[in-house]
mmCIF file of C-alpha atoms in Angstrom:
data_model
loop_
_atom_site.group_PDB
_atom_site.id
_atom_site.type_symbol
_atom_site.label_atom_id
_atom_site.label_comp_id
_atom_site.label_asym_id
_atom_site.label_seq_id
_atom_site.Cartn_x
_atom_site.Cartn_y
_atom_site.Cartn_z
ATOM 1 C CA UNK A 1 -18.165 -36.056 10.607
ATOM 2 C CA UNK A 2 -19.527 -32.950 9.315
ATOM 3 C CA UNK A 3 -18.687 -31.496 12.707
ATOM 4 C CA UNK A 4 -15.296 -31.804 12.593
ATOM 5 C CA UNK A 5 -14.655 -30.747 9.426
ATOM 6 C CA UNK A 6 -16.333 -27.232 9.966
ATOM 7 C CA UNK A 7 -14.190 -26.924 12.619
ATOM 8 C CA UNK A 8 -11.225 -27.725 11.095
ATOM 9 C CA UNK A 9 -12.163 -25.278 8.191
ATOM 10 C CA UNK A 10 -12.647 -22.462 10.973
ATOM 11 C CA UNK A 11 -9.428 -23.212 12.341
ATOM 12 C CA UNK A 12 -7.938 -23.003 8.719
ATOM 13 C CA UNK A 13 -9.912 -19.623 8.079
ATOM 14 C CA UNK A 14 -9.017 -18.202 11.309
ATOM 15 C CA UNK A 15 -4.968 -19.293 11.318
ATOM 16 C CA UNK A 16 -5.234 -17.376 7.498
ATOM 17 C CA UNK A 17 -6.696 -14.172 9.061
ATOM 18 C CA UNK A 18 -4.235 -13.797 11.969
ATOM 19 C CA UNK A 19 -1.227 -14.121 9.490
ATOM 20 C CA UNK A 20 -2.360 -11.370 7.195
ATOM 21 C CA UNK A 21 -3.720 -9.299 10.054
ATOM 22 C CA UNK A 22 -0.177 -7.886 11.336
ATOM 23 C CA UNK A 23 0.535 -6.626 8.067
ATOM 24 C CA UNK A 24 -2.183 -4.702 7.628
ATOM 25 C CA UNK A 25 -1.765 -3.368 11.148
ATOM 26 C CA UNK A 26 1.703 -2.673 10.609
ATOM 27 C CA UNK A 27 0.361 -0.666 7.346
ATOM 28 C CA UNK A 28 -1.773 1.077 9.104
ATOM 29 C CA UNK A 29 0.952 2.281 12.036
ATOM 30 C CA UNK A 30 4.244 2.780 9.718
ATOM 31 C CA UNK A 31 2.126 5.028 7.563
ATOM 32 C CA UNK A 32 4.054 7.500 5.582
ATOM 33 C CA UNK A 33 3.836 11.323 7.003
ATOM 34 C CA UNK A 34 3.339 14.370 5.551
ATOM 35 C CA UNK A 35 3.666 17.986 5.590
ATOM 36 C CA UNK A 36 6.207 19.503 8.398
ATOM 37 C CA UNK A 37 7.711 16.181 9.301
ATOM 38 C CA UNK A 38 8.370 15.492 5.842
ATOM 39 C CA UNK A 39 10.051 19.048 5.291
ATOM 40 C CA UNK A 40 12.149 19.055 8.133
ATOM 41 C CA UNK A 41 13.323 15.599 7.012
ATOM 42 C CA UNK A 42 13.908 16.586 3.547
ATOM 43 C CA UNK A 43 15.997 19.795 4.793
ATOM 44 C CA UNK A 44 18.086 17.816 7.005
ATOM 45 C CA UNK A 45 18.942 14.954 4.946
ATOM 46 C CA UNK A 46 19.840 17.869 1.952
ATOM 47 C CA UNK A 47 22.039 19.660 4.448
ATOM 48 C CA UNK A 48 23.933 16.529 5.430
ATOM 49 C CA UNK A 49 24.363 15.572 1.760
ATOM 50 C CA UNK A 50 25.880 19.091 1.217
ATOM 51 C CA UNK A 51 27.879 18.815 4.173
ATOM 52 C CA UNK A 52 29.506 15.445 2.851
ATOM 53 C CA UNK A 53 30.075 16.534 -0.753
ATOM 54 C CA UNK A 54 32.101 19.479 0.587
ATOM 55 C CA UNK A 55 34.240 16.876 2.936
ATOM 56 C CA UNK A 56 34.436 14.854 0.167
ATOM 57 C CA UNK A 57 35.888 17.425 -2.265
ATOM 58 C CA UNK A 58 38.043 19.129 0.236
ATOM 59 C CA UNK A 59 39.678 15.608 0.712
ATOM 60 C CA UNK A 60 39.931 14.910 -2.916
ATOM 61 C CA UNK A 61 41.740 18.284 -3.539
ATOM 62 C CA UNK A 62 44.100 18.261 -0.704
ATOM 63 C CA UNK A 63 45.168 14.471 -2.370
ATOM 64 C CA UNK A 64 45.045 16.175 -5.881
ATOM 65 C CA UNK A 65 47.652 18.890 -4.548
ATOM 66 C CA UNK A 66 50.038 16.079 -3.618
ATOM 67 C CA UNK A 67 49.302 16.030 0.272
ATOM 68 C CA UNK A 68 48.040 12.835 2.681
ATOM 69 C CA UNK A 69 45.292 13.417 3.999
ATOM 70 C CA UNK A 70 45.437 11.724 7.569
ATOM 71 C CA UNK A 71 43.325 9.743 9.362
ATOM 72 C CA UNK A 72 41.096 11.889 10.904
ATOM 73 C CA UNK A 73 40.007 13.350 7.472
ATOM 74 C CA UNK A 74 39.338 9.912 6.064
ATOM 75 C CA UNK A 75 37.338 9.591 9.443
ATOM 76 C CA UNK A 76 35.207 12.871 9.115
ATOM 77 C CA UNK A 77 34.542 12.318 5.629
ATOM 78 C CA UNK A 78 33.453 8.616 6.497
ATOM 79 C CA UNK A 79 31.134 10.161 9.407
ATOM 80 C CA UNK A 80 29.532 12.284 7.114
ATOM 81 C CA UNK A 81 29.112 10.046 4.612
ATOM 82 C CA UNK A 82 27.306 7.642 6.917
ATOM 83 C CA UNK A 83 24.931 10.669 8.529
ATOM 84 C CA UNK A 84 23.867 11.798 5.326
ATOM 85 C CA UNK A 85 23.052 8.056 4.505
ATOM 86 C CA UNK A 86 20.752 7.815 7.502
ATOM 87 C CA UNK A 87 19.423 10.925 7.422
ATOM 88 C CA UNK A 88 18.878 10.106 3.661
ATOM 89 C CA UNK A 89 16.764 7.034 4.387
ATOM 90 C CA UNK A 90 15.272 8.658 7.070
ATOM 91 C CA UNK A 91 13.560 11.103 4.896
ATOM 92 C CA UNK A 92 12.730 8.625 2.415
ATOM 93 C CA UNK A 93 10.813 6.643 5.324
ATOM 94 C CA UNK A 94 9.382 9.408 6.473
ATOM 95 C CA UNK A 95 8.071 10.125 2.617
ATOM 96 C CA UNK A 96 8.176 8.168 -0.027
ATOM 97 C CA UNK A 97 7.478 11.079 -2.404
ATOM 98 C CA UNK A 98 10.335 13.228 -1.753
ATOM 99 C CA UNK A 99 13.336 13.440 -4.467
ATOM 100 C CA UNK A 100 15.832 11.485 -2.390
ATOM 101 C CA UNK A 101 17.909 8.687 -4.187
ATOM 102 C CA UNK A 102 17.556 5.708 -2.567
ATOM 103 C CA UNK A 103 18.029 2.088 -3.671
ATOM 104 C CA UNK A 104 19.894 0.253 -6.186
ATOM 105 C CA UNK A 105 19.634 1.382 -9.963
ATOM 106 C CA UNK A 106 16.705 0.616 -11.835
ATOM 107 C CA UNK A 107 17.965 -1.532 -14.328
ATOM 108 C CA UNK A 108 15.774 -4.288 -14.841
ATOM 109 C CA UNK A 109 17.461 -6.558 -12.322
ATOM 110 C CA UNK A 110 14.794 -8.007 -11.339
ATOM 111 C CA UNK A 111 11.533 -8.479 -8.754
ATOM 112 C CA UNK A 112 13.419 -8.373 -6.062
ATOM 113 C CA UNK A 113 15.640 -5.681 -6.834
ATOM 114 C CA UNK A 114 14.143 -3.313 -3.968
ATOM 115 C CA UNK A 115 14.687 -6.282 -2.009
ATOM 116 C CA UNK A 116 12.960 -9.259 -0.835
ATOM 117 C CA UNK A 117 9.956 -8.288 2.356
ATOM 118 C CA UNK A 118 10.047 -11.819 4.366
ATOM 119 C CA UNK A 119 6.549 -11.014 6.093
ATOM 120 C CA UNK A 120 5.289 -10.887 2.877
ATOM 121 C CA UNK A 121 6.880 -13.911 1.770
ATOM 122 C CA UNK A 122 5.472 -15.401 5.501
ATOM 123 C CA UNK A 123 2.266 -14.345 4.643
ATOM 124 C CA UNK A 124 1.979 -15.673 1.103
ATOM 125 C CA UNK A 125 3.270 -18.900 2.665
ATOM 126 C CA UNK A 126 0.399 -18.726 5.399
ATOM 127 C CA UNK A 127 -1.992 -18.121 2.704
ATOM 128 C CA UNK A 128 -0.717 -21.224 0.456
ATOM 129 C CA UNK A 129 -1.176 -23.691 3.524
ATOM 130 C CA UNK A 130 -4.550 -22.299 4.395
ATOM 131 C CA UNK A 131 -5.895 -22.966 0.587
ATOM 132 C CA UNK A 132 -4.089 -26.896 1.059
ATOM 133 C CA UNK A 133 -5.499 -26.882 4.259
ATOM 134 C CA UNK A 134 -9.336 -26.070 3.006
ATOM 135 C CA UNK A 135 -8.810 -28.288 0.076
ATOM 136 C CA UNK A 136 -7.720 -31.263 1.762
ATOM 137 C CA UNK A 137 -11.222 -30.718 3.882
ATOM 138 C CA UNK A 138 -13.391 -30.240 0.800
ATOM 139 C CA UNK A 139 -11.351 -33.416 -0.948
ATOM 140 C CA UNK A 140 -11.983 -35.669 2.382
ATOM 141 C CA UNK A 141 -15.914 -34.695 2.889
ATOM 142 C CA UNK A 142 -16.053 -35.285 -1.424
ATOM 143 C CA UNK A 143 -15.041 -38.766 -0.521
ATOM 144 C CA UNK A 144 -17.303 -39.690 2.179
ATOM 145 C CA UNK A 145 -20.194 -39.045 0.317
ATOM 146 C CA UNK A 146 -19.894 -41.542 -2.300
#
């Protein structure tokens, strides 16, 4: 009996390990980067900001002046709204440190306001049946000894 239940509790051990072991590989590979790649990402995602806020006011003032804008305004402004986004996110990905809004507002909203990470909620998940899994062994091999 003791047999089985030291392999069961290896098995338990072992099915913990290779849940939380992608995430720290993943941590490992996605690792922020630094220096050029972060400068070049920065400068790019400024420009493209730039870029949009001047579409974006050129379009306002030609509607302020009384005129309709047509579609292919509404389009470029749209376009450049959506490349400064990515390039944006981009940068923050790229690193974390640099002065790039990103996000919702910081408002108290909540734990989850960055969002919710589902391998970490996997993981926890992983964890919490390994622990009910280890118990239930201790519990059973409790009970055959009395």
């Amino acid at each position: 009996m003791r047999r089985i239940h030291t392999l069961l509790g290896t098995a338990a051990l072992a099915a913990a390990v290779a849940l939380t072991a992608p995430s720290a590989h993943a941590a490992v590979v996605h690792a922020p980067q630094t220096g050029a790649a972060c400068s070049k990402a920065t400068s790019d995602a400024q420009k493209a900001e730039a870029e949009y806020q001047a579409a974006l006011k050129d379009y306002k003032d030609q509607l302020a002046d009384g005129g309709h804008p047509g579609k292919a305004e509404q389009d470029n402004v749209d376009k450049l709204q959506s490349n400064a986004n990515a390039l944006a996110s981009e940068a923050a990905r790229v690193c974390p440190d640099a002065k790039i809004p990103s996000g919702t507002m910081r408002t108290g909203s909540g734990s989850t306001s960055q969002g919710v990470n589902s391998t970490d909620i996997v993981l926890g998940a992983g964890l919490l049946a390994a622990v009910a899994a280890g118990s239930l062994l201790l519990r059973r091999r409790g009970d055959s000894h009395r």
